[in-house]
Amino acid sequence: MRPPGIQAVSTLTPLLIFALLAWPKTHVSAQTGCADSNLPGDCLRLNQVQVLGSHNSYKRWPAEALIEELNAYRPDWARDITYEHRPLQEQLETLGLRQFELDVFADPLGGHYADPAGGLLVDDPTLETNRAIMSQPGFKVLHSQDLDYRTTCLTLQDCLSEIRNWSIANPSHLPIMIMLELKDAPRQNWGPITYTTPVSFTEQLVVDVDDDIWAVFDREHVITPDDVRGQSDSLEQAILNNGWPTLAQSRGKVLFAMDNTGRHRDLYLQQAPGLEGRAMFVSMNPGHPTAAFIKMNNAIDDHEQIRDNVARGYLVRTRSDVPSHEARTGDTTRRELALDSGAQYISTDYAEPSPFGSGYQVVLPDGPGHARCNPVSAPAGCQADWLSE
């Protein structure tokens, strides 16, 4: 994508120029900053933009035969897993989404998730197609072992490669947030299903996720905690005092965040308490040296706190819907609160109209489609066309 003609800086009002340039520069070289850009929007910081993303971005619709089995055992059991997404590149290109969530299972020996019990129960033909890849060692991407295993990209490297390839082909895109949730929770057996016990994430396996990231992305393609921290004593101090990188510094890049907030996060910080050398940001509440990104999924209960955190300079991810509710009822309460909260990343399962007849869909209320000026953190006078790609 090439950016269309955008209003030159010289035509902006003096007041607006002051509002934009008053935001402090980050440590990144001025050669890539807004001072050298002819695009006024490039003076915006990446936290002054709001984009849509997808929840469980890789997910495909379960096998219909499996849905019937599940619902026969317990009525409406499959209700919460009957949604799906396009392949990642289509979400980027066609839907304009700029945030993804990938669920990651460790499989260091290979084959641990190659024969999901639910798929075997209904003789799902995708198992045979996927078995060669699923039998290889490496991190796998799926929602739930044995039941909700269908995915548009089977391995973490495959998923990341799709995003990387689109990014390289579209170098002026706004920064893409990629959230990774590390999963290893066992499930209680029920009915006809005996669940596979996931491989538990050790400290080494948690750190190995970074290796998969660097196996796909070049270092200069990723905005890391080290980049944002610069010479500051901590990441939190950097984002509160210096601000996030500008769009001029961020276009064509991605950033990663760990979704987990418990044991997995602690393991990731064990040898790098300030995220030194790490690829991912972590979700951390204000007051911690690594606080910069915060996962706050409940846009209803946390609406005002999200607005406060965004206004202070943190990146926030929230959700506009949860499975089985908004898509069937058409209730827009959560969606409207999420948009109004100023959370920079709003995850939805319905960037396209719900298939359940409710008319529910999530789109940005203004802007070019893939982004809008953040309703909480953007400077006065911010214009939608500044966010063109």
mmCIF file of C-alpha atoms in Angstrom:
data_model
loop_
_atom_site.group_PDB
_atom_site.id
_atom_site.type_symbol
_atom_site.label_atom_id
_atom_site.label_comp_id
_atom_site.label_asym_id
_atom_site.label_seq_id
_atom_site.Cartn_x
_atom_site.Cartn_y
_atom_site.Cartn_z
ATOM 1 C CA MET A 1 0.000 0.000 0.000
ATOM 2 C CA ARG A 2 1.224 3.468 -0.799
ATOM 3 C CA PRO A 3 0.032 6.408 1.315
ATOM 4 C CA PRO A 4 -2.186 8.799 -0.644
ATOM 5 C CA GLY A 5 -1.396 12.473 -0.729
ATOM 6 C CA ILE A 6 -1.593 13.844 2.794
ATOM 7 C CA GLN A 7 -1.727 17.442 3.913
ATOM 8 C CA ALA A 8 1.763 18.896 4.295
ATOM 9 C CA VAL A 9 3.032 20.027 7.682
ATOM 10 C CA SER A 10 3.312 23.601 6.459
ATOM 11 C CA THR A 11 -0.461 23.862 6.095
ATOM 12 C CA LEU A 12 -1.174 22.942 9.707
ATOM 13 C CA THR A 13 -2.198 25.602 12.146
ATOM 14 C CA PRO A 14 0.530 26.832 14.514
ATOM 15 C CA LEU A 15 -1.510 25.610 17.484
ATOM 16 C CA LEU A 16 -1.724 22.089 16.090
ATOM 17 C CA ILE A 17 1.968 21.998 15.214
ATOM 18 C CA PHE A 18 2.712 22.958 18.810
ATOM 19 C CA ALA A 19 0.357 20.257 20.137
ATOM 20 C CA LEU A 20 2.064 17.585 18.069
ATOM 21 C CA LEU A 21 5.661 18.617 18.622
ATOM 22 C CA ALA A 22 5.128 19.166 22.343
ATOM 23 C CA TRP A 23 5.135 15.381 22.767
ATOM 24 C CA PRO A 24 8.700 14.495 23.810
ATOM 25 C CA LYS A 25 10.962 12.688 21.367
ATOM 26 C CA THR A 26 12.023 9.132 22.093
ATOM 27 C CA HIS A 27 15.621 8.031 22.047
ATOM 28 C CA VAL A 28 15.312 6.756 18.469
ATOM 29 C CA SER A 29 17.405 8.697 15.976
ATOM 30 C CA ALA A 30 15.853 11.906 14.706
ATOM 31 C CA GLN A 31 16.594 10.663 11.191
ATOM 32 C CA THR A 32 13.556 8.426 11.537
ATOM 33 C CA GLY A 33 11.458 10.852 13.574
ATOM 34 C CA CYS A 34 8.690 13.228 12.587
ATOM 35 C CA ALA A 35 11.090 16.143 12.127
ATOM 36 C CA ASP A 36 12.179 14.636 8.802
ATOM 37 C CA SER A 37 8.744 13.507 7.634
ATOM 38 C CA ASN A 38 6.417 15.281 5.238
ATOM 39 C CA LEU A 39 3.454 13.415 6.709
ATOM 40 C CA PRO A 40 1.919 15.263 9.672
ATOM 41 C CA GLY A 41 0.491 12.048 11.063
ATOM 42 C CA ASP A 42 3.972 10.651 11.487
ATOM 43 C CA CYS A 43 4.417 13.039 14.418
ATOM 44 C CA LEU A 44 1.740 11.059 16.264
ATOM 45 C CA ARG A 45 2.895 8.470 18.778
ATOM 46 C CA LEU A 46 1.810 4.877 18.366
ATOM 47 C CA ASN A 47 -0.196 5.152 21.607
ATOM 48 C CA GLN A 48 -2.255 8.009 20.086
ATOM 49 C CA VAL A 49 -3.957 5.668 17.616
ATOM 50 C CA GLN A 50 -6.803 3.182 18.061
ATOM 51 C CA VAL A 51 -7.039 0.026 15.945
ATOM 52 C CA LEU A 52 -9.147 -3.103 15.794
ATOM 53 C CA GLY A 53 -7.775 -6.584 16.240
ATOM 54 C CA SER A 54 -9.032 -10.134 16.436
ATOM 55 C CA HIS A 55 -9.422 -12.472 19.397
ATOM 56 C CA ASN A 56 -7.986 -15.964 18.843
ATOM 57 C CA SER A 57 -6.956 -14.673 15.455
ATOM 58 C CA TYR A 58 -6.005 -18.069 13.978
ATOM 59 C CA LYS A 59 -9.271 -19.845 14.816
ATOM 60 C CA ARG A 60 -11.383 -21.836 12.368
ATOM 61 C CA TRP A 61 -14.935 -23.124 12.771
ATOM 62 C CA PRO A 62 -14.995 -26.534 14.494
ATOM 63 C CA ALA A 63 -16.017 -29.613 12.537
ATOM 64 C CA GLU A 64 -19.819 -29.704 12.319
ATOM 65 C CA ALA A 65 -19.847 -33.343 13.385
ATOM 66 C CA LEU A 66 -17.904 -32.443 16.511
ATOM 67 C CA ILE A 67 -20.295 -29.592 17.307
ATOM 68 C CA GLU A 68 -23.169 -32.081 17.104
ATOM 69 C CA GLU A 69 -21.367 -34.517 19.418
ATOM 70 C CA LEU A 70 -20.621 -31.816 21.980
ATOM 71 C CA ASN A 71 -24.134 -30.406 21.964
ATOM 72 C CA ALA A 72 -25.641 -33.887 22.197
ATOM 73 C CA TYR A 73 -23.645 -34.521 25.352
ATOM 74 C CA ARG A 74 -24.570 -31.155 26.848
ATOM 75 C CA PRO A 75 -26.942 -28.750 25.065
ATOM 76 C CA ASP A 76 -25.193 -25.655 23.682
ATOM 77 C CA TRP A 77 -21.789 -26.846 24.909
ATOM 78 C CA ALA A 78 -20.180 -25.773 21.621
ATOM 79 C CA ARG A 79 -21.835 -22.355 21.696
ATOM 80 C CA ASP A 80 -18.714 -20.520 22.846
ATOM 81 C CA ILE A 81 -16.421 -21.977 20.178
ATOM 82 C CA THR A 82 -18.590 -21.435 17.107
ATOM 83 C CA TYR A 83 -16.746 -18.510 15.568
ATOM 84 C CA GLU A 84 -13.858 -18.218 13.164
ATOM 85 C CA HIS A 85 -11.503 -15.817 11.399
ATOM 86 C CA ARG A 86 -10.086 -15.388 7.933
ATOM 87 C CA PRO A 87 -6.394 -16.208 7.409
ATOM 88 C CA LEU A 88 -4.131 -13.613 9.006
ATOM 89 C CA GLN A 89 -3.113 -11.934 5.756
ATOM 90 C CA GLU A 90 -6.772 -11.464 4.797
ATOM 91 C CA GLN A 91 -7.462 -9.913 8.183
ATOM 92 C CA LEU A 92 -4.672 -7.438 7.499
ATOM 93 C CA GLU A 93 -5.495 -6.708 3.877
ATOM 94 C CA THR A 94 -9.280 -7.032 3.656
ATOM 95 C CA LEU A 95 -10.449 -6.181 7.175
ATOM 96 C CA GLY A 96 -7.715 -3.713 8.144
ATOM 97 C CA LEU A 97 -7.003 -5.370 11.487
ATOM 98 C CA ARG A 98 -3.746 -4.359 13.145
ATOM 99 C CA GLN A 99 -3.678 -6.543 16.259
ATOM 100 C CA PHE A 100 -3.586 -10.314 16.608
ATOM 101 C CA GLU A 101 -3.787 -12.842 19.427
ATOM 102 C CA LEU A 102 -2.139 -16.246 19.056
ATOM 103 C CA ASP A 103 -2.427 -19.088 21.578
ATOM 104 C CA VAL A 104 0.851 -20.992 21.819
ATOM 105 C CA PHE A 105 1.365 -24.578 23.012
ATOM 106 C CA ALA A 106 4.840 -26.011 23.573
ATOM 107 C CA ASP A 107 5.661 -29.160 21.615
ATOM 108 C CA PRO A 108 9.436 -29.657 21.878
ATOM 109 C CA LEU A 109 9.395 -33.282 20.704
ATOM 110 C CA GLY A 110 6.655 -32.957 18.095
ATOM 111 C CA GLY A 111 3.389 -34.833 17.702
ATOM 112 C CA HIS A 112 1.916 -33.930 21.084
ATOM 113 C CA TYR A 113 -1.173 -32.343 19.486
ATOM 114 C CA ALA A 114 -1.194 -34.240 16.174
ATOM 115 C CA ASP A 115 -4.166 -36.474 17.032
ATOM 116 C CA PRO A 116 -6.790 -34.453 18.927
ATOM 117 C CA ALA A 117 -9.380 -36.682 20.559
ATOM 118 C CA GLY A 118 -12.310 -34.693 19.207
ATOM 119 C CA GLY A 119 -11.004 -34.945 15.669
ATOM 120 C CA LEU A 120 -10.476 -38.681 15.988
ATOM 121 C CA LEU A 121 -13.987 -39.056 17.408
ATOM 122 C CA VAL A 122 -15.595 -37.600 14.279
ATOM 123 C CA ASP A 123 -12.902 -38.610 11.774
ATOM 124 C CA ASP A 124 -12.041 -34.999 10.920
ATOM 125 C CA PRO A 125 -10.259 -35.071 7.525
ATOM 126 C CA THR A 126 -8.040 -32.116 8.460
ATOM 127 C CA LEU A 127 -6.095 -34.339 10.867
ATOM 128 C CA GLU A 128 -4.510 -36.311 8.053
ATOM 129 C CA THR A 129 -3.746 -33.142 6.119
ATOM 130 C CA ASN A 130 -2.072 -31.510 9.104
ATOM 131 C CA ARG A 131 -0.357 -34.493 10.704
ATOM 132 C CA ALA A 132 3.009 -34.068 8.973
ATOM 133 C CA ILE A 133 3.369 -30.511 10.272
ATOM 134 C CA MET A 134 1.906 -31.254 13.693
ATOM 135 C CA SER A 135 4.360 -34.139 14.125
ATOM 136 C CA GLN A 136 7.373 -31.830 13.881
ATOM 137 C CA PRO A 137 8.943 -30.246 16.992
ATOM 138 C CA GLY A 138 8.052 -26.626 17.634
ATOM 139 C CA PHE A 139 5.429 -24.313 19.102
ATOM 140 C CA LYS A 140 1.898 -24.994 17.889
ATOM 141 C CA VAL A 141 -1.030 -22.567 17.646
ATOM 142 C CA LEU A 142 -4.531 -23.705 18.624
ATOM 143 C CA HIS A 143 -7.332 -22.693 20.962
ATOM 144 C CA SER A 144 -7.933 -25.820 22.997
ATOM 145 C CA GLN A 145 -6.283 -29.212 22.853
ATOM 146 C CA ASP A 146 -8.490 -32.026 21.534
ATOM 147 C CA LEU A 147 -11.647 -29.946 20.970
ATOM 148 C CA ASP A 148 -10.972 -26.560 19.389
ATOM 149 C CA TYR A 149 -7.872 -27.446 17.404
ATOM 150 C CA ARG A 150 -8.672 -26.169 13.902
ATOM 151 C CA THR A 151 -6.485 -23.237 12.920
ATOM 152 C CA THR A 152 -5.507 -21.265 9.825
ATOM 153 C CA CYS A 153 -1.792 -21.566 10.703
ATOM 154 C CA LEU A 154 -0.537 -24.587 12.597
ATOM 155 C CA THR A 155 2.770 -23.419 14.032
ATOM 156 C CA LEU A 156 3.891 -20.194 15.628
ATOM 157 C CA GLN A 157 6.495 -19.655 12.936
ATOM 158 C CA ASP A 158 3.892 -20.209 10.209
ATOM 159 C CA CYS A 159 1.557 -17.634 11.759
ATOM 160 C CA LEU A 160 4.331 -15.093 12.227
ATOM 161 C CA SER A 161 5.595 -15.657 8.698
ATOM 162 C CA GLU A 162 2.188 -14.730 7.278
ATOM 163 C CA ILE A 163 2.265 -11.442 9.172
ATOM 164 C CA ARG A 164 5.896 -10.766 8.239
ATOM 165 C CA ASN A 165 5.312 -11.378 4.537
ATOM 166 C CA TRP A 166 2.351 -9.001 4.429
ATOM 167 C CA SER A 167 4.288 -6.420 6.415
ATOM 168 C CA ILE A 168 7.247 -6.518 4.040
ATOM 169 C CA ALA A 169 4.898 -6.085 1.086
ATOM 170 C CA ASN A 170 3.207 -3.098 2.780
ATOM 171 C CA PRO A 171 6.061 -1.153 4.399
ATOM 172 C CA SER A 172 4.017 1.944 5.280
ATOM 173 C CA HIS A 173 1.502 0.084 7.462
ATOM 174 C CA LEU A 174 0.804 1.220 11.015
ATOM 175 C CA PRO A 175 2.522 -0.888 13.690
ATOM 176 C CA ILE A 176 0.944 -4.303 14.258
ATOM 177 C CA MET A 177 0.531 -5.637 17.797
ATOM 178 C CA ILE A 178 0.945 -9.418 18.143
ATOM 179 C CA MET A 179 -0.154 -10.879 21.476
ATOM 180 C CA LEU A 180 0.989 -14.361 22.475
ATOM 181 C CA GLU A 181 -0.769 -16.403 25.157
ATOM 182 C CA LEU A 182 1.269 -19.353 26.391
ATOM 183 C CA LYS A 183 -1.060 -22.243 27.207
ATOM 184 C CA ASP A 184 -0.416 -25.362 29.268
ATOM 185 C CA ALA A 185 -3.487 -25.740 31.492
ATOM 186 C CA PRO A 186 -4.858 -29.297 31.758
ATOM 187 C CA ARG A 187 -8.565 -29.914 31.242
ATOM 188 C CA GLN A 188 -10.892 -32.281 33.064
ATOM 189 C CA ASN A 189 -12.013 -35.251 30.985
ATOM 190 C CA TRP A 190 -15.713 -35.499 30.216
ATOM 191 C CA GLY A 191 -18.032 -37.510 28.021
ATOM 192 C CA PRO A 192 -16.273 -39.103 25.067
ATOM 193 C CA ILE A 193 -13.170 -36.894 25.330
ATOM 194 C CA THR A 194 -9.930 -37.734 27.119
ATOM 195 C CA TYR A 195 -7.848 -34.594 27.030
ATOM 196 C CA THR A 196 -4.179 -34.444 26.160
ATOM 197 C CA THR A 197 -2.116 -33.060 29.045
ATOM 198 C CA PRO A 198 -0.239 -30.074 27.600
ATOM 199 C CA VAL A 199 3.519 -29.707 27.820
ATOM 200 C CA SER A 200 4.213 -27.403 30.767
ATOM 201 C CA PHE A 201 6.131 -24.236 29.987
ATOM 202 C CA THR A 202 9.471 -24.183 31.774
ATOM 203 C CA GLU A 203 11.576 -21.044 31.979
ATOM 204 C CA GLN A 204 13.600 -22.255 28.998
ATOM 205 C CA LEU A 205 10.503 -22.923 26.896
ATOM 206 C CA VAL A 206 9.105 -19.492 27.724
ATOM 207 C CA VAL A 207 12.343 -17.853 26.628
ATOM 208 C CA ASP A 208 12.427 -20.090 23.536
ATOM 209 C CA VAL A 209 9.332 -18.269 22.274
ATOM 210 C CA ASP A 210 11.628 -15.317 21.606
ATOM 211 C CA ASP A 211 13.765 -17.591 19.426
ATOM 212 C CA ASP A 212 10.744 -18.334 17.230
ATOM 213 C CA ILE A 213 10.100 -14.614 16.899
ATOM 214 C CA TRP A 214 13.698 -13.964 15.814
ATOM 215 C CA ALA A 215 13.618 -16.942 13.465
ATOM 216 C CA VAL A 216 10.944 -15.081 11.497
ATOM 217 C CA PHE A 217 11.513 -11.344 12.026
ATOM 218 C CA ASP A 218 14.681 -9.334 11.537
ATOM 219 C CA ARG A 219 15.626 -7.258 14.557
ATOM 220 C CA GLU A 220 14.862 -3.933 12.843
ATOM 221 C CA HIS A 221 11.347 -5.169 12.018
ATOM 222 C CA VAL A 222 10.321 -5.319 15.693
ATOM 223 C CA ILE A 223 9.742 -2.597 18.295
ATOM 224 C CA THR A 224 11.182 -4.105 21.478
ATOM 225 C CA PRO A 225 11.217 -3.074 25.148
ATOM 226 C CA ASP A 226 14.888 -2.123 24.728
ATOM 227 C CA ASP A 227 13.974 0.250 21.886
ATOM 228 C CA VAL A 228 11.351 2.018 23.956
ATOM 229 C CA ARG A 229 13.354 2.088 27.192
ATOM 230 C CA GLY A 230 16.386 3.661 25.561
ATOM 231 C CA GLN A 231 18.580 5.290 28.206
ATOM 232 C CA SER A 232 15.838 5.490 30.836
ATOM 233 C CA ASP A 233 16.139 3.561 34.069
ATOM 234 C CA SER A 234 12.985 1.564 33.350
ATOM 235 C CA LEU A 235 10.462 0.919 30.633
ATOM 236 C CA GLU A 236 7.699 2.583 32.627
ATOM 237 C CA GLN A 237 9.818 5.674 33.186
ATOM 238 C CA ALA A 238 10.526 5.839 29.457
ATOM 239 C CA ILE A 239 6.907 5.745 28.317
ATOM 240 C CA LEU A 240 5.740 8.189 30.995
ATOM 241 C CA ASN A 241 8.563 10.703 30.521
ATOM 242 C CA ASN A 242 9.626 10.295 26.895
ATOM 243 C CA GLY A 243 6.606 8.735 25.237
ATOM 244 C CA TRP A 244 6.253 5.930 22.718
ATOM 245 C CA PRO A 245 7.921 5.978 19.286
ATOM 246 C CA THR A 246 6.298 8.118 16.608
ATOM 247 C CA LEU A 247 4.480 6.645 13.645
ATOM 248 C CA ALA A 248 7.442 7.711 11.514
ATOM 249 C CA GLN A 249 9.567 5.415 13.667
ATOM 250 C CA SER A 250 6.947 2.650 13.787
ATOM 251 C CA ARG A 251 5.461 2.218 10.322
ATOM 252 C CA GLY A 252 6.216 -1.137 8.777
ATOM 253 C CA LYS A 253 7.013 -2.704 12.153
ATOM 254 C CA VAL A 254 5.417 -5.052 14.665
ATOM 255 C CA LEU A 255 5.530 -5.303 18.449
ATOM 256 C CA PHE A 256 4.883 -8.303 20.658
ATOM 257 C CA ALA A 257 3.199 -8.619 24.046
ATOM 258 C CA MET A 258 2.723 -11.615 26.301
ATOM 259 C CA ASP A 259 -0.924 -12.129 27.211
ATOM 260 C CA ASN A 260 -0.177 -14.095 30.386
ATOM 261 C CA THR A 261 -0.061 -12.316 33.729
ATOM 262 C CA GLY A 262 0.957 -15.089 36.137
ATOM 263 C CA ARG A 263 3.546 -17.853 36.206
ATOM 264 C CA HIS A 264 4.524 -17.565 32.546
ATOM 265 C CA ARG A 265 5.175 -13.843 32.840
ATOM 266 C CA ASP A 266 7.252 -14.401 35.975
ATOM 267 C CA LEU A 267 9.354 -17.006 34.169
ATOM 268 C CA TYR A 268 9.913 -14.596 31.284
ATOM 269 C CA LEU A 269 11.142 -11.933 33.706
ATOM 270 C CA GLN A 270 13.281 -14.316 35.776
ATOM 271 C CA GLN A 271 16.568 -13.542 34.024
ATOM 272 C CA ALA A 272 15.494 -10.196 32.582
ATOM 273 C CA PRO A 273 13.565 -8.289 35.274
ATOM 274 C CA GLY A 274 13.485 -5.142 33.153
ATOM 275 C CA LEU A 275 12.817 -7.034 29.890
ATOM 276 C CA GLU A 276 16.414 -6.491 28.850
ATOM 277 C CA GLY A 277 17.023 -8.285 25.563
ATOM 278 C CA ARG A 278 13.469 -9.618 25.402
ATOM 279 C CA ALA A 279 11.278 -9.536 22.297
ATOM 280 C CA MET A 280 7.946 -9.132 24.094
ATOM 281 C CA PHE A 281 6.371 -6.550 26.338
ATOM 282 C CA VAL A 282 4.399 -7.989 29.256
ATOM 283 C CA SER A 283 1.059 -7.014 30.736
ATOM 284 C CA MET A 284 1.897 -5.257 33.989
ATOM 285 C CA ASN A 285 -0.019 -2.850 36.199
ATOM 286 C CA PRO A 286 1.273 0.708 36.681
ATOM 287 C CA GLY A 287 4.032 1.082 39.239
ATOM 288 C CA HIS A 288 6.209 -1.785 38.028
ATOM 289 C CA PRO A 289 9.437 -1.050 36.105
ATOM 290 C CA THR A 290 8.161 -3.057 33.111
ATOM 291 C CA ALA A 291 4.709 -1.451 33.032
ATOM 292 C CA ALA A 292 4.007 -0.141 29.539
ATOM 293 C CA PHE A 293 1.314 -2.451 28.176
ATOM 294 C CA ILE A 294 -1.769 -3.566 30.130
ATOM 295 C CA LYS A 295 -4.330 -6.211 29.195
ATOM 296 C CA MET A 296 -7.731 -5.037 30.466
ATOM 297 C CA ASN A 297 -10.310 -7.229 28.748
ATOM 298 C CA ASN A 298 -13.408 -6.086 30.648
ATOM 299 C CA ALA A 299 -14.397 -2.849 28.935
ATOM 300 C CA ILE A 300 -17.578 -2.640 31.018
ATOM 301 C CA ASP A 301 -16.163 -2.855 34.538
ATOM 302 C CA ASP A 302 -12.811 -1.247 33.727
ATOM 303 C CA HIS A 303 -13.924 1.511 31.348
ATOM 304 C CA GLU A 304 -12.812 4.455 33.470
ATOM 305 C CA GLN A 305 -9.573 2.785 34.550
ATOM 306 C CA ILE A 306 -8.732 2.060 30.923
ATOM 307 C CA ARG A 307 -9.295 5.718 30.040
ATOM 308 C CA ASP A 308 -7.049 6.776 32.898
ATOM 309 C CA ASN A 309 -4.260 4.386 31.909
ATOM 310 C CA VAL A 310 -4.439 5.461 28.270
ATOM 311 C CA ALA A 311 -4.350 9.132 29.242
ATOM 312 C CA ARG A 312 -1.223 8.482 31.324
ATOM 313 C CA GLY A 313 0.597 6.925 28.380
ATOM 314 C CA TYR A 314 0.145 3.161 28.693
ATOM 315 C CA LEU A 315 -0.872 0.866 25.850
ATOM 316 C CA VAL A 316 -4.075 -1.052 26.630
ATOM 317 C CA ARG A 317 -5.831 -3.953 24.983
ATOM 318 C CA THR A 318 -9.512 -4.614 25.666
ATOM 319 C CA ARG A 319 -12.324 -6.628 24.090
ATOM 320 C CA SER A 320 -15.533 -5.488 22.429
ATOM 321 C CA ASP A 321 -17.349 -8.816 22.691
ATOM 322 C CA VAL A 322 -17.213 -12.240 24.264
ATOM 323 C CA PRO A 323 -18.193 -15.515 22.577
ATOM 324 C CA SER A 324 -21.887 -16.378 22.513
ATOM 325 C CA HIS A 325 -23.265 -13.061 23.764
ATOM 326 C CA GLU A 326 -23.047 -9.967 21.562
ATOM 327 C CA ALA A 327 -23.017 -11.898 18.300
ATOM 328 C CA ARG A 328 -26.335 -13.519 19.166
ATOM 329 C CA THR A 329 -28.084 -10.745 21.084
ATOM 330 C CA GLY A 330 -26.828 -7.711 19.170
ATOM 331 C CA ASP A 331 -25.968 -6.010 22.479
ATOM 332 C CA THR A 332 -23.537 -3.172 21.710
ATOM 333 C CA THR A 333 -22.836 -2.026 25.286
ATOM 334 C CA ARG A 334 -19.401 -3.597 25.546
ATOM 335 C CA ARG A 335 -18.470 -2.486 22.031
ATOM 336 C CA GLU A 336 -19.332 1.168 22.634
ATOM 337 C CA LEU A 337 -17.530 1.248 25.978
ATOM 338 C CA ALA A 338 -14.457 -0.382 24.446
ATOM 339 C CA LEU A 339 -14.301 2.183 21.656
ATOM 340 C CA ASP A 340 -14.847 5.072 24.063
ATOM 341 C CA SER A 341 -12.257 3.790 26.532
ATOM 342 C CA GLY A 342 -9.371 4.792 24.297
ATOM 343 C CA ALA A 343 -7.793 1.339 24.490
ATOM 344 C CA GLN A 344 -5.375 1.291 21.587
ATOM 345 C CA TYR A 345 -6.181 -2.325 20.719
ATOM 346 C CA ILE A 346 -9.780 -3.545 20.626
ATOM 347 C CA SER A 347 -10.124 -7.269 19.981
ATOM 348 C CA THR A 348 -13.251 -8.689 18.390
ATOM 349 C CA ASP A 349 -14.484 -11.921 16.878
ATOM 350 C CA TYR A 350 -16.774 -9.922 14.598
ATOM 351 C CA ALA A 351 -14.934 -7.502 12.366
ATOM 352 C CA GLU A 352 -17.447 -8.910 9.877
ATOM 353 C CA PRO A 353 -21.199 -9.199 10.536
ATOM 354 C CA SER A 354 -22.264 -11.913 12.953
ATOM 355 C CA PRO A 355 -23.585 -15.038 11.190
ATOM 356 C CA PHE A 356 -26.311 -15.397 13.819
ATOM 357 C CA GLY A 357 -28.683 -12.766 12.459
ATOM 358 C CA SER A 358 -28.165 -10.122 15.150
ATOM 359 C CA GLY A 359 -26.429 -7.632 12.873
ATOM 360 C CA TYR A 360 -23.600 -7.316 15.391
ATOM 361 C CA GLN A 361 -20.301 -6.083 13.975
ATOM 362 C CA VAL A 362 -17.362 -4.005 15.180
ATOM 363 C CA VAL A 363 -15.993 -1.223 12.996
ATOM 364 C CA LEU A 364 -14.206 1.972 13.893
ATOM 365 C CA PRO A 365 -16.696 4.871 13.973
ATOM 366 C CA ASP A 366 -14.438 7.145 11.931
ATOM 367 C CA GLY A 367 -11.091 7.063 10.206
ATOM 368 C CA PRO A 368 -9.815 5.229 7.132
ATOM 369 C CA GLY A 369 -11.021 1.857 8.404
ATOM 370 C CA HIS A 370 -7.856 0.332 9.816
ATOM 371 C CA ALA A 371 -7.282 3.021 12.463
ATOM 372 C CA ARG A 372 -8.587 6.228 13.967
ATOM 373 C CA CYS A 373 -7.221 9.016 16.118
ATOM 374 C CA ASN A 374 -7.389 7.790 19.699
ATOM 375 C CA PRO A 375 -10.412 9.372 21.457
ATOM 376 C CA VAL A 376 -8.448 9.745 24.706
ATOM 377 C CA SER A 377 -4.764 10.229 23.893
ATOM 378 C CA ALA A 378 -4.603 11.819 20.423
ATOM 379 C CA PRO A 379 -3.802 15.554 20.292
ATOM 380 C CA ALA A 380 -6.536 18.021 19.391
ATOM 381 C CA GLY A 381 -6.879 18.387 15.644
ATOM 382 C CA CYS A 382 -5.734 14.875 14.809
ATOM 383 C CA GLN A 383 -7.076 13.956 11.368
ATOM 384 C CA ALA A 384 -8.088 10.540 10.059
ATOM 385 C CA ASP A 385 -6.127 10.864 6.818
ATOM 386 C CA TRP A 386 -2.892 11.127 8.803
ATOM 387 C CA LEU A 387 -3.296 7.412 9.480
ATOM 388 C CA SER A 388 -3.419 6.398 5.826
ATOM 389 C CA GLU A 389 -1.123 3.606 4.778
#
